[in-house]
Short mmCIF file of C-alpha atoms in Angstrom, two decimals:
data_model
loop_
_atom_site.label_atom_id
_atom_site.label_comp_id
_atom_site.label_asym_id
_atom_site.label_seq_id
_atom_site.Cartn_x
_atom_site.Cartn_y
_atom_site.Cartn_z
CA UNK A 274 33.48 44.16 -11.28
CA UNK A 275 33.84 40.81 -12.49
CA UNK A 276 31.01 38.19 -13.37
CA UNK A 277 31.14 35.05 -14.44
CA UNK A 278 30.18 34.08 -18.11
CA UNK A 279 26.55 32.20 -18.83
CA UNK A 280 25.35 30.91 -21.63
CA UNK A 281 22.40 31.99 -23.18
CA UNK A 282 19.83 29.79 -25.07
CA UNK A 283 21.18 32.08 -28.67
CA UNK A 284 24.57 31.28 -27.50
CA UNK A 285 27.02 29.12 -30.04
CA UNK A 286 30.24 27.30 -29.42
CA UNK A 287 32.56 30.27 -29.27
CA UNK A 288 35.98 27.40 -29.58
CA UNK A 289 33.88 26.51 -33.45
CA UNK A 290 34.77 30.50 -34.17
CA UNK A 291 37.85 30.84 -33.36
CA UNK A 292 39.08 28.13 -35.20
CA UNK A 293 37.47 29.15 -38.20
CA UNK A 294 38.82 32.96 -38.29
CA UNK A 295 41.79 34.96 -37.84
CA UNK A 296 43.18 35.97 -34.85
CA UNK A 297 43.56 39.93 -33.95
CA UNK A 298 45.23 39.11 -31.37
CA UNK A 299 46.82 35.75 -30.04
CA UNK A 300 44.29 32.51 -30.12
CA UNK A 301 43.39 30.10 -27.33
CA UNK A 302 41.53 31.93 -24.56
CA UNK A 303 37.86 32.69 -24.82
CA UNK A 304 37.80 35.44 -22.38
CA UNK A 305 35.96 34.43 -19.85
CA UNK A 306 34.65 37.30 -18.18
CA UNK A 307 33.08 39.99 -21.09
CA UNK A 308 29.63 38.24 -21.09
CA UNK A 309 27.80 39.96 -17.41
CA UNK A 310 25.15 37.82 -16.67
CA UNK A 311 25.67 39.18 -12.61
CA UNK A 312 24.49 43.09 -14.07
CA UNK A 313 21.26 43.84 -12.61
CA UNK A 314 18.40 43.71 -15.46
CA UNK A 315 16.17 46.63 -15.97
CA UNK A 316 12.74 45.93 -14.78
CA UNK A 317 10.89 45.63 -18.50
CA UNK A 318 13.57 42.23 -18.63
CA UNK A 319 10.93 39.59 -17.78
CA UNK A 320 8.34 41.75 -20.07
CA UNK A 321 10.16 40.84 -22.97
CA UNK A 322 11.32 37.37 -23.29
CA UNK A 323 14.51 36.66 -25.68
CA UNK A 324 12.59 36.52 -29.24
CA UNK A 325 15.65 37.87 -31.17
CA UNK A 326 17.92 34.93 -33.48
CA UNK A 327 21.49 33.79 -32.40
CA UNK A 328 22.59 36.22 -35.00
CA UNK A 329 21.15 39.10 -33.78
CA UNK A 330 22.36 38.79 -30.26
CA UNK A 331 25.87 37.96 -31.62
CA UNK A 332 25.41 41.36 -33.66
CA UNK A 333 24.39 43.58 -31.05
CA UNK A 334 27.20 42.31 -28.26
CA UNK A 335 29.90 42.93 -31.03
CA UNK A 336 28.24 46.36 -31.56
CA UNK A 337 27.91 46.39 -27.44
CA UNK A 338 31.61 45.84 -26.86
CA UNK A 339 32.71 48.22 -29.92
CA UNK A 340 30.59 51.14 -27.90
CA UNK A 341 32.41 50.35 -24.72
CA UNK A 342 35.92 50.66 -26.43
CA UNK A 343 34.73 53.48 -27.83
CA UNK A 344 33.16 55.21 -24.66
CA UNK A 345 36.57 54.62 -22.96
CA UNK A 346 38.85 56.48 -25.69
CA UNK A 347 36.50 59.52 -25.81
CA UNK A 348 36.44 59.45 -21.97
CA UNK A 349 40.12 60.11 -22.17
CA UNK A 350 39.47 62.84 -24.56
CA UNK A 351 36.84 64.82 -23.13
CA UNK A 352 39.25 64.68 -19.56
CA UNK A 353 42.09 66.24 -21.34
CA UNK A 354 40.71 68.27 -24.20
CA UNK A 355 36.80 68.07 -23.82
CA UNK A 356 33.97 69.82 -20.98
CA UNK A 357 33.72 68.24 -17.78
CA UNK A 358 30.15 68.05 -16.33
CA UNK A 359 28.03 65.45 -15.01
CA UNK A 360 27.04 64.38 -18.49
CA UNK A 361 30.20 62.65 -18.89
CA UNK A 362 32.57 61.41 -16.63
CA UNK A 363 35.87 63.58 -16.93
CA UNK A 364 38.83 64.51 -15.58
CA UNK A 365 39.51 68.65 -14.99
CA UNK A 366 41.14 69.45 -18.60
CA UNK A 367 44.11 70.22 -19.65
CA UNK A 368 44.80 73.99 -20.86
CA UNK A 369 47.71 73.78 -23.24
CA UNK A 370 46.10 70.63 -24.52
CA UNK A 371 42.46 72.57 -25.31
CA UNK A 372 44.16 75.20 -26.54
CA UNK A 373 46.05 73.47 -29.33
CA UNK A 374 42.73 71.65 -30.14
CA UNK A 375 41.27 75.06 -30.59
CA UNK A 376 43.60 75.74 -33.48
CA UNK A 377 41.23 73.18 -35.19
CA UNK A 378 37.71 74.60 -34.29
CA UNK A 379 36.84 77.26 -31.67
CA UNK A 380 33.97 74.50 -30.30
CA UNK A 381 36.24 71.86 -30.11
CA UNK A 382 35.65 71.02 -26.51
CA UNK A 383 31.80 70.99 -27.14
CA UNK A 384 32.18 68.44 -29.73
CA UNK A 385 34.36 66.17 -28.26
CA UNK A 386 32.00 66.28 -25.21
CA UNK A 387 29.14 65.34 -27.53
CA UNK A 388 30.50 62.93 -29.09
CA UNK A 389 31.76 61.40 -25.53
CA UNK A 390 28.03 61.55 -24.30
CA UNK A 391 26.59 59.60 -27.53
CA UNK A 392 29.22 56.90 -27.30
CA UNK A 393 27.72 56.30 -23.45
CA UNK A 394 24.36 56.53 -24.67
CA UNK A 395 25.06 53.45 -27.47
CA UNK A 396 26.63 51.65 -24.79
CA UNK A 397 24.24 52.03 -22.39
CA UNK A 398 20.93 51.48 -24.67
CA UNK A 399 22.72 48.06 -26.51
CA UNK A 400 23.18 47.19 -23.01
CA UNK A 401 20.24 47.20 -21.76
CA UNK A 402 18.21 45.76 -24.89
CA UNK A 403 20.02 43.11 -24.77
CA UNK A 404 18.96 42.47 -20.92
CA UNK A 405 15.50 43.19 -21.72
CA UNK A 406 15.72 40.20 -24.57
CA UNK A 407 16.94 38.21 -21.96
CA UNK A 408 20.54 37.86 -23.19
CA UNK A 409 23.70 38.33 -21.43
CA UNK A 410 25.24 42.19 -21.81
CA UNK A 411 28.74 43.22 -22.20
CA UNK A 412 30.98 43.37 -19.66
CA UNK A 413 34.67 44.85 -20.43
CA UNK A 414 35.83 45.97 -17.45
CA UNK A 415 38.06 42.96 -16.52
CA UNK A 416 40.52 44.27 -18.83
CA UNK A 417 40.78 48.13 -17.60
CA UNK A 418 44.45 47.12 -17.24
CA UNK A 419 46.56 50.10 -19.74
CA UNK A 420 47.52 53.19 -18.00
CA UNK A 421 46.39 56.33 -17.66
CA UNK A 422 47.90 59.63 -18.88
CA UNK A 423 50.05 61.35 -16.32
CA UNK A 424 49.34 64.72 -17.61
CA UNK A 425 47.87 66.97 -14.96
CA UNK A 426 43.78 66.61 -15.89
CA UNK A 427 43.49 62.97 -16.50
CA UNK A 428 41.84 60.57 -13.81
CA UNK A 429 44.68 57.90 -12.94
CA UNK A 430 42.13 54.85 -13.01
CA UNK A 431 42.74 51.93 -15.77
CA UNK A 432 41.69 52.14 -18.95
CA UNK A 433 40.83 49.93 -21.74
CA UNK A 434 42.48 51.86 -24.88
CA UNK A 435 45.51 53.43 -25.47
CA UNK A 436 45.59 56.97 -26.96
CA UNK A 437 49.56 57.57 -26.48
CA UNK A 438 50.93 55.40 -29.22
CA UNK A 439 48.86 55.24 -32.12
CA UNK A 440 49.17 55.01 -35.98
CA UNK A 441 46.86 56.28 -37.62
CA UNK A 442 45.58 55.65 -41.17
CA UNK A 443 44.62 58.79 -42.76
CA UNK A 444 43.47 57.33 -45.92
CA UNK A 445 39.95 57.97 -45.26
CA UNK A 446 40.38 61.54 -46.22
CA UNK A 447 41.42 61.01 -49.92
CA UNK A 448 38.75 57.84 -49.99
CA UNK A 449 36.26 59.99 -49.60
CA UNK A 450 36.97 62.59 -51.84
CA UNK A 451 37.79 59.79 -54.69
CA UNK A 452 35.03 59.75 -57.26
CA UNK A 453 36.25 56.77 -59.38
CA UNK A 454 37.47 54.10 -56.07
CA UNK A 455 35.36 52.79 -53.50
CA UNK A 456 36.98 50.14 -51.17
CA UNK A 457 34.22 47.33 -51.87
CA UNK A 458 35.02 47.34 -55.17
CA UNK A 459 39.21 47.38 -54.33
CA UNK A 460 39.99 50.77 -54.60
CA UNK A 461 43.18 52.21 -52.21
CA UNK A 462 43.90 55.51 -51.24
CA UNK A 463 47.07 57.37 -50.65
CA UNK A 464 47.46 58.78 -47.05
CA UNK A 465 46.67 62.76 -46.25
CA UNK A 466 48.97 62.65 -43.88
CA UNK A 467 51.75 59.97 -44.28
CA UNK A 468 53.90 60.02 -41.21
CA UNK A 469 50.82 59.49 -38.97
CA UNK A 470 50.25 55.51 -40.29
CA UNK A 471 54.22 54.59 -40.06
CA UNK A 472 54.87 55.73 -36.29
CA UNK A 473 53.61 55.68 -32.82
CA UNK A 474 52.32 58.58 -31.66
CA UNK A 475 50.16 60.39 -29.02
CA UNK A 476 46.72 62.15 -29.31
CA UNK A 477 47.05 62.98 -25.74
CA UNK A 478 49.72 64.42 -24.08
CA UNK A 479 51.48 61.77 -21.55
CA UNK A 480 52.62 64.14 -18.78
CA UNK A 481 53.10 67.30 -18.62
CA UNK A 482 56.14 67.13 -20.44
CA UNK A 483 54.46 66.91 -23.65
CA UNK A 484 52.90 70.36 -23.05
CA UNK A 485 55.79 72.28 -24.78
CA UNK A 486 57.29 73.19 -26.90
CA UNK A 487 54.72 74.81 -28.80
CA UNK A 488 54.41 72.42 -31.94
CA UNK A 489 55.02 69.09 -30.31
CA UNK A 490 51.36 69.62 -28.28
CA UNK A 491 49.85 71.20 -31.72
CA UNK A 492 51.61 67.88 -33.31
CA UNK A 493 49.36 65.96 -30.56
CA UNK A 494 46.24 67.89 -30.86
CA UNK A 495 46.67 67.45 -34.68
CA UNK A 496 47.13 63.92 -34.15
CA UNK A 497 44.00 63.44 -32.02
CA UNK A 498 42.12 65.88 -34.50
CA UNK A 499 42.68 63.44 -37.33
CA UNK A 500 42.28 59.99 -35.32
CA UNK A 501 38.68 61.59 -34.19
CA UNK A 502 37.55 61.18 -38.04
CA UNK A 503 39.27 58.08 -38.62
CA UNK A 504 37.58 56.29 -35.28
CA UNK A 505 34.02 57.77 -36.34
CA UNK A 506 34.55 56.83 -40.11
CA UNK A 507 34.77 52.94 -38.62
CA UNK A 508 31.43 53.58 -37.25
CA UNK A 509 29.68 55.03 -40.25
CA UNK A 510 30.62 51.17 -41.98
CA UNK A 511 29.94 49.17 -39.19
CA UNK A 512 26.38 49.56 -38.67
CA UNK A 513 25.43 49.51 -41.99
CA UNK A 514 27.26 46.31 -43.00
CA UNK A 515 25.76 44.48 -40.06
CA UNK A 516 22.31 45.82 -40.72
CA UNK A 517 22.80 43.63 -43.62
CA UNK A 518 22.57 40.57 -41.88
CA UNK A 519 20.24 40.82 -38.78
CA UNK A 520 16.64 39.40 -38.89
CA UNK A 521 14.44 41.39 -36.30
CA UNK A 522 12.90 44.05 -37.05
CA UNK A 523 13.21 46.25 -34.17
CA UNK A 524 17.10 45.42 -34.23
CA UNK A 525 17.47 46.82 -37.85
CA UNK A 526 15.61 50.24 -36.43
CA UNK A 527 18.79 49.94 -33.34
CA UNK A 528 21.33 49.90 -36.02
CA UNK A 529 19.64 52.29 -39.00
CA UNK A 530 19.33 54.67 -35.99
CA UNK A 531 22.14 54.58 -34.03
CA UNK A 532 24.50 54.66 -37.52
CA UNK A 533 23.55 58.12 -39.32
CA UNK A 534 25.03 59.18 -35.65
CA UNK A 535 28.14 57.68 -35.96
CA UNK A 536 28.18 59.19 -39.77
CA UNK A 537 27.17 62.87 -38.23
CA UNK A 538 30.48 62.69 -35.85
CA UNK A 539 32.36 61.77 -38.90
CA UNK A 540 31.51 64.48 -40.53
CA UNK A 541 32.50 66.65 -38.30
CA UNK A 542 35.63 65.58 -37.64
CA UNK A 543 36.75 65.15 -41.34
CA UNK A 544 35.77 68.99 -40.95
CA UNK A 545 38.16 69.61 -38.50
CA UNK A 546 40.77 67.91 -39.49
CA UNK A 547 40.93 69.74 -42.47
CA UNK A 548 42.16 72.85 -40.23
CA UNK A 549 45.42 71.20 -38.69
CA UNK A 550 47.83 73.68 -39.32
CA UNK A 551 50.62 72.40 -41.14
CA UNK A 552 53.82 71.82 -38.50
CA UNK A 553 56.39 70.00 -37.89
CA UNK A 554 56.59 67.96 -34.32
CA UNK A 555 60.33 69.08 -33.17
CA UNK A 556 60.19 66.07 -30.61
CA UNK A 557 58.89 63.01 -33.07
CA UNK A 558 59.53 64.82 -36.67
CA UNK A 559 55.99 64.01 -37.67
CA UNK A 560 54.92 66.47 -40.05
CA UNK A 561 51.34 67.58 -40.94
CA UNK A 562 51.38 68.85 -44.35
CA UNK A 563 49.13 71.90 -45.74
CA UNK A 564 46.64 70.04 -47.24
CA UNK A 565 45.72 72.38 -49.71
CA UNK A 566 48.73 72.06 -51.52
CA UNK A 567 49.84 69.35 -54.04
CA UNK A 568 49.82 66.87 -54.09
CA UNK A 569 46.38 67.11 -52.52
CA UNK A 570 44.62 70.21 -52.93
CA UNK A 571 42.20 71.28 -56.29
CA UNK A 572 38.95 70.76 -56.60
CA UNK A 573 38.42 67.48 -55.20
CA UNK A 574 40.57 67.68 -52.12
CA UNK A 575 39.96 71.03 -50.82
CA UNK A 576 39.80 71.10 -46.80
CA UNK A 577 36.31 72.50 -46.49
CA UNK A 578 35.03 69.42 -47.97
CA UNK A 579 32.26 66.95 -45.72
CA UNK A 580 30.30 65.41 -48.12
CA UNK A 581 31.27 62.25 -49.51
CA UNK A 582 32.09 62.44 -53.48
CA UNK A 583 29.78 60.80 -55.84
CA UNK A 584 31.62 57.23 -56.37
CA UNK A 585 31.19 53.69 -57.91
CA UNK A 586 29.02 51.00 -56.18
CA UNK A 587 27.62 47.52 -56.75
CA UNK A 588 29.14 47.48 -60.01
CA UNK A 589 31.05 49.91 -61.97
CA UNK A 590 28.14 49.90 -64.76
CA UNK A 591 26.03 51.91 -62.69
CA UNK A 592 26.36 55.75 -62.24
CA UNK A 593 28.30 57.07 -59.65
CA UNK A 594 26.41 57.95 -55.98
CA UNK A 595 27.48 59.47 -53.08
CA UNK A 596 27.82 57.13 -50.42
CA UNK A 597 28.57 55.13 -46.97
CA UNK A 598 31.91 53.57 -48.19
CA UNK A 599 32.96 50.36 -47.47
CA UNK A 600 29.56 48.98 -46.57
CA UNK A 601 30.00 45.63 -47.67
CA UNK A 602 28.85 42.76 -44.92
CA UNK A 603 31.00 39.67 -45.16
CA UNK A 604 33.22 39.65 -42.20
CA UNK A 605 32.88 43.37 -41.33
CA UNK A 606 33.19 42.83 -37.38
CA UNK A 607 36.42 41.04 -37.91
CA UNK A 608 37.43 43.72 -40.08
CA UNK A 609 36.40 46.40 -37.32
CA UNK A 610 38.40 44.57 -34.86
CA UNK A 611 41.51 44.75 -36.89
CA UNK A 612 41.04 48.31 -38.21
CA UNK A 613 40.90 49.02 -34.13
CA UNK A 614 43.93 46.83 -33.20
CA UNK A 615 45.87 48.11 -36.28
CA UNK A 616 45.89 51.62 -34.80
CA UNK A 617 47.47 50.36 -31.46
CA UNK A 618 44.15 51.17 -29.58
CA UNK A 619 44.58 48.17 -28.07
CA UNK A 620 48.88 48.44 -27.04
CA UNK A 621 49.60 46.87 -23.80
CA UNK A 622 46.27 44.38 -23.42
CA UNK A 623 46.34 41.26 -22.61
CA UNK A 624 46.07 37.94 -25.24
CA UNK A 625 42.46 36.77 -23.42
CA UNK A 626 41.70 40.21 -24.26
CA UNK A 627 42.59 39.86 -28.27
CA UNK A 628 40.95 36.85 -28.20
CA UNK A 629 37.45 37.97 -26.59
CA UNK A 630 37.06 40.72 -29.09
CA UNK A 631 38.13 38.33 -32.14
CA UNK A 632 35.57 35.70 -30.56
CA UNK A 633 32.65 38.52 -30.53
CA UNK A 634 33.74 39.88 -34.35
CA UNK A 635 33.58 35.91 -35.74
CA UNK A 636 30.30 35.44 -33.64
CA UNK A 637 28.86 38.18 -35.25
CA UNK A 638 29.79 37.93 -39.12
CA UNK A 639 28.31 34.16 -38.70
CA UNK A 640 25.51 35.93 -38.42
CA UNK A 641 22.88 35.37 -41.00
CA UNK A 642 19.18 36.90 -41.43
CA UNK A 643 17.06 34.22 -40.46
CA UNK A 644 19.32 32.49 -38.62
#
């Protein structure tokens, strides 16, 4: 469906942002479109009149729209690699493709069906608070434009993400495992798995053709195993840095409870990760390295590891803490929406599509408590 966009009473001139940011993707159209004023409000809508800032509207649509993104790139995993039941909508699976995820973790499946169902359950909750405060919900599905996966398994209906040509930056596995660099405060981090950041690759196979040989759909499953922590890791800093800056009440509970959930599926998958056997891809020659070996391995970068490493914060003059890391606020949407373009999530959409999700990210790091 399609609806036409309306402008709330919170609403700001949108043209204002996107003159002020940067672009993620090209600059000019607003998107017309995202904003659904024609979705049916739940009943409790005219029980709770809008009482919630510009800022926190802005906030919870960028947090609306990230959930949607996100709901359609685990859709695509749990119909190739996941369980299909009428929790989630799925494909039928994809055998060779499961069974090279299993390599990881023997509940593989299970978790990436979980993980599927929580996504829909943000999107659908945001959603709907945001109808109930009388304020326009998110509407993406104007730009279900990329393809499919041929592989036998996958539904061939449009989708919003692309899962067959991503790079992906692995860095959050040595970042947090680092006890002396946290981002906020400048630190980098070398890459567990180098190859994966400097290429295009799948996490899903594209046909059927990627089903052998043997370590080209382990090199995919491996891919999608490590993507899976680096996706959820995004999470666990978004809602805290936006917490930072909303002023209702109620909508710091929505994003202090909804977050620890996105940190639980990262540590999950950091866990699983850990166990991608270390091949190399004959089709692509990306290699996946043993990770216990140098120049990882020791002590500090041991596979087994899911708890974040005690590490600097606020100022290098206090003791180290284990923590959330980055979790600094100023422009953290913006930097979500490039973190997600960066990894070619986004390949093959359309400019009024880069610019909607750059107009939402600016919209919602103008945000300010209070205002």
């Amino acid at each position: 469906m399609e609806h036409n966009v309306r402008q709330t009473k919170h609403s700001t001139s949108r043209r204002s942002f996107l003159r002020k940011g940067f672009a993620v993707g090209g600059a000019g159209a607003i998107g017309a479109g995202l904003l659904a004023n024609g979705l049916p409000l739940p009943a409790f809508a005219e029980e709770r009149r809008a009482s919630l800032t510009r800022g926190d509207v802005a906030i919870l649509r960028f947090l609306a729209a990230a959930e949607i993104l996100e709901s359609d790139l685990w859709q695509q995993y749990n119909e190739l690699g996941g369980i299909q039941d009428s929790e989630v909508p799925g494909g039928s699976g994809s055998k060779p493709y499961i069974k090279a995820l299993l390599v990881l973790d023997g509940d593989m499946s299970q978790y990436i069906h979980d993980n599927t169902e929580d996504e829909f359950s943000h999107m659908a909750f945001i959603n709907a608070y945001l109808a109930s405060q009388s304020a326009d919900p998110v509407n993406l599905d104007k730009f279900r434009t990329l393809p499919s996966s041929k592989a036998r398994g996958a539904q061939n209906i449009g989708r919003l993400t692309n899962l067959m040509q991503l790079s992906v930056d692995t860095s959050y596995w040595t970042r947090y495992r680092s006890r002396t660099q946290n981002p906020d405060l400048g630190g980098t981090f070398a890459q567990a798995i180098p190859g994966l950041s400097k290429g295009q690759f799948p996490a899903i196979p594209r046909n059927d053709g990627d089903l052998a040989p043997a370590n080209h759909i382990q090199a995919i499953a491996n891919t999608a195993g490590f993507h899976f922590g680096y996706i959820e890791q995004g999470g666990s800093s978004l809602y805290p840095s936006l917490a930072q800056r909303v002023t209702s009440v109620e909508v710091l509970r929505i994003l202090v409870s909804i977050g620890p959930t996105e940190t639980m599926h990262f540590q999950t998958w950091q866990d699983k990760a850990g166990n991608a056997p270390p091949i190399t891809d004959p089709t692509t020659g990306l290699s996946f390295p043993d990770l216990n070996k140098p120049p990882f391995g020791g002590e500090d970068f041991q596979t087994n590891l899911i708890m974040p490493e005690p590490t600097v914060f606020l100022d290098r003059k206090f003791p180290v803490v284990s923590i959330i890391r980055p979790t600094e606020t100023m422009g953290a949407a913006q930097g979500a929406a490039k973190f997600l373009t960066d990894m070619g999530l986004f390949r093959g959409q359309s400019q009024a599509f880069f610019a909607t999700l750059n107009d939402l990210a600016m919209q919602a790091d103008a945000a300010q408590r209070g205002g």
